[in-house]
Short mmCIF file of C-alpha atoms in Angstrom, two decimals:
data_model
loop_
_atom_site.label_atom_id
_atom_site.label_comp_id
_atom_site.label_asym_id
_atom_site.label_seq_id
_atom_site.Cartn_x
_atom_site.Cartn_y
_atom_site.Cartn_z
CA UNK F 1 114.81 116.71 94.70
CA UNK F 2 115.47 117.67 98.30
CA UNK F 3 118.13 116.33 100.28
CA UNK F 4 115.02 115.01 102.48
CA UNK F 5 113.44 113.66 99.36
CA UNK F 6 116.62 111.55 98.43
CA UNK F 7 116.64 110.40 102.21
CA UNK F 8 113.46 108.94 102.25
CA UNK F 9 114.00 107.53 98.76
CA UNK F 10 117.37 105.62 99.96
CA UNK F 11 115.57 104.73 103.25
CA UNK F 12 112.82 103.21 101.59
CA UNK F 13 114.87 101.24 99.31
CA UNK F 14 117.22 100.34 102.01
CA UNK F 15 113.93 99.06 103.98
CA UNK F 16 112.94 97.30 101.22
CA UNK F 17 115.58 95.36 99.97
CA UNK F 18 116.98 94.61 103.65
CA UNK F 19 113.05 92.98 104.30
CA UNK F 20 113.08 91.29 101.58
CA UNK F 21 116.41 89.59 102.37
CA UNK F 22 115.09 89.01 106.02
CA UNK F 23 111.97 87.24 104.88
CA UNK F 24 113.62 85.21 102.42
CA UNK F 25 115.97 83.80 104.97
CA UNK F 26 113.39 83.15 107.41
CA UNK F 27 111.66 80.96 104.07
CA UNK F 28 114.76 79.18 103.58
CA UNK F 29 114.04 77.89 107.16
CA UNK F 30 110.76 77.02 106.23
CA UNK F 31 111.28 75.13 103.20
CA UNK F 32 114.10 74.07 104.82
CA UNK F 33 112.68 72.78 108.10
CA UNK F 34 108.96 72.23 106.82
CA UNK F 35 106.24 74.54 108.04
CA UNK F 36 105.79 73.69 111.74
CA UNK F 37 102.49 71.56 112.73
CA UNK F 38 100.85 74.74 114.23
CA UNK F 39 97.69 72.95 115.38
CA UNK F 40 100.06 70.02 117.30
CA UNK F 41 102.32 72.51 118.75
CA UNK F 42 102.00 74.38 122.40
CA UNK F 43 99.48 77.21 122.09
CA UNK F 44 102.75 79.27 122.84
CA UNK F 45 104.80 77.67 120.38
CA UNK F 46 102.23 78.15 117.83
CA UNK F 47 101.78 81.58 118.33
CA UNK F 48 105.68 82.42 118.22
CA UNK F 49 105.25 80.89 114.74
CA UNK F 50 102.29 82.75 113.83
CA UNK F 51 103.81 86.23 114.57
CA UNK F 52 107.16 85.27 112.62
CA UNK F 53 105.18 84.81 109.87
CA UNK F 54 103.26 87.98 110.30
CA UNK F 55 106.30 89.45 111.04
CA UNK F 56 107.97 88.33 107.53
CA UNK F 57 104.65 88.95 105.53
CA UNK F 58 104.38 92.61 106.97
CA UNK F 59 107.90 93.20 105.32
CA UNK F 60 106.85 91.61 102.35
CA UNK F 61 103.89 93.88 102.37
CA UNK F 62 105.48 97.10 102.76
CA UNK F 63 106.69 96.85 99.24
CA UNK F 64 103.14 97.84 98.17
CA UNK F 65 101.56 99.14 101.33
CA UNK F 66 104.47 100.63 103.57
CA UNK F 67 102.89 102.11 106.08
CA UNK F 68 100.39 98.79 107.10
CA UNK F 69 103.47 96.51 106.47
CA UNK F 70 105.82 98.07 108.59
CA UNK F 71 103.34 98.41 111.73
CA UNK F 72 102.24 94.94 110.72
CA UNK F 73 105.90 94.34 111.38
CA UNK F 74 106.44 95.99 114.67
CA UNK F 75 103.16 94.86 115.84
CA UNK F 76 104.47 91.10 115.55
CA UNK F 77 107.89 91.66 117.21
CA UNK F 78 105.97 94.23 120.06
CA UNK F 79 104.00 91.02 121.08
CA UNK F 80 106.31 88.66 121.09
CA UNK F 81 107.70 88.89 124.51
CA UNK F 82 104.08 89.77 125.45
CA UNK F 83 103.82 85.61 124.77
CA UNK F 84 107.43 84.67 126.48
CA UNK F 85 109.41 84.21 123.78
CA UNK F 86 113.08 84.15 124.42
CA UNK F 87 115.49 85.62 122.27
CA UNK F 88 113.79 88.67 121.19
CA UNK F 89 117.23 90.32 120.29
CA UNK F 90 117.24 88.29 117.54
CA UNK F 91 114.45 90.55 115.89
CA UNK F 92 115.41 93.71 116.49
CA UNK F 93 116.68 93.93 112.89
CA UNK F 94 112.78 93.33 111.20
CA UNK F 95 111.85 95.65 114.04
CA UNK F 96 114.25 98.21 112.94
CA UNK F 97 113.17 97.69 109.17
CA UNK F 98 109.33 97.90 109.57
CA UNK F 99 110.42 100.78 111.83
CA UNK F 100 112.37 102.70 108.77
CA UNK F 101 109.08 101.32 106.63
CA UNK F 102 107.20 103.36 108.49
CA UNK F 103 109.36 106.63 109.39
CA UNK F 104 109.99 106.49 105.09
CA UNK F 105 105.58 106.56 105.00
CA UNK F 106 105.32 108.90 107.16
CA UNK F 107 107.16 111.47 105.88
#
């Protein structure tokens, strides 16, 4: 195997045991917290929780589809400050992984 090769092998492992750890931590809020009353909520407010969730499920789907999972990914944290959400440093790391998710698919 190619040094290449064994990049993309470590990268995609890397992706996908980092997301994997990033979504269950999110979960732990969940169960946690409870899910949030979506329909109750601000229409912003709901939607914040919406794209965290897509967000955390594209990770989850990269393990099977990398390529949709990671964009999935960076699609959710692209529109988040599209809606106003504050605080969007705080996902830059799951950008960064569905971002390696898809730079490992792509090559």
């Amino acid at each position: 195997m190619s040094v290449a090769g064994r990049a993309v092998v470590i990268g995609r492992w890397t992706a996908r045991v980092a997301g994997t750890l990033m979504a269950l931590f999110f979960l732990a809020f969940f169960v946690g917290e409870g899910f949030p009353p979506i329909f109750r909520l601000p229409w912003r407010e709901s939607l914040s929780v919406l794209l965290m969730s897509a967000m955390m499920a594209g990770l989850l789907l990269a393990w099977k589809w990398e390529g949709l999972g990671g964009v999935l990914a960076l699609a959710a944290v692209g529109l988040m400050p599209l809606i106003g959400m504050r605080g969007i440093g705080l996902f830059l790391v799951p950008a960064a992984i569905g971002l390696l998710h898809v730079v490992c698919w792509w090559r």
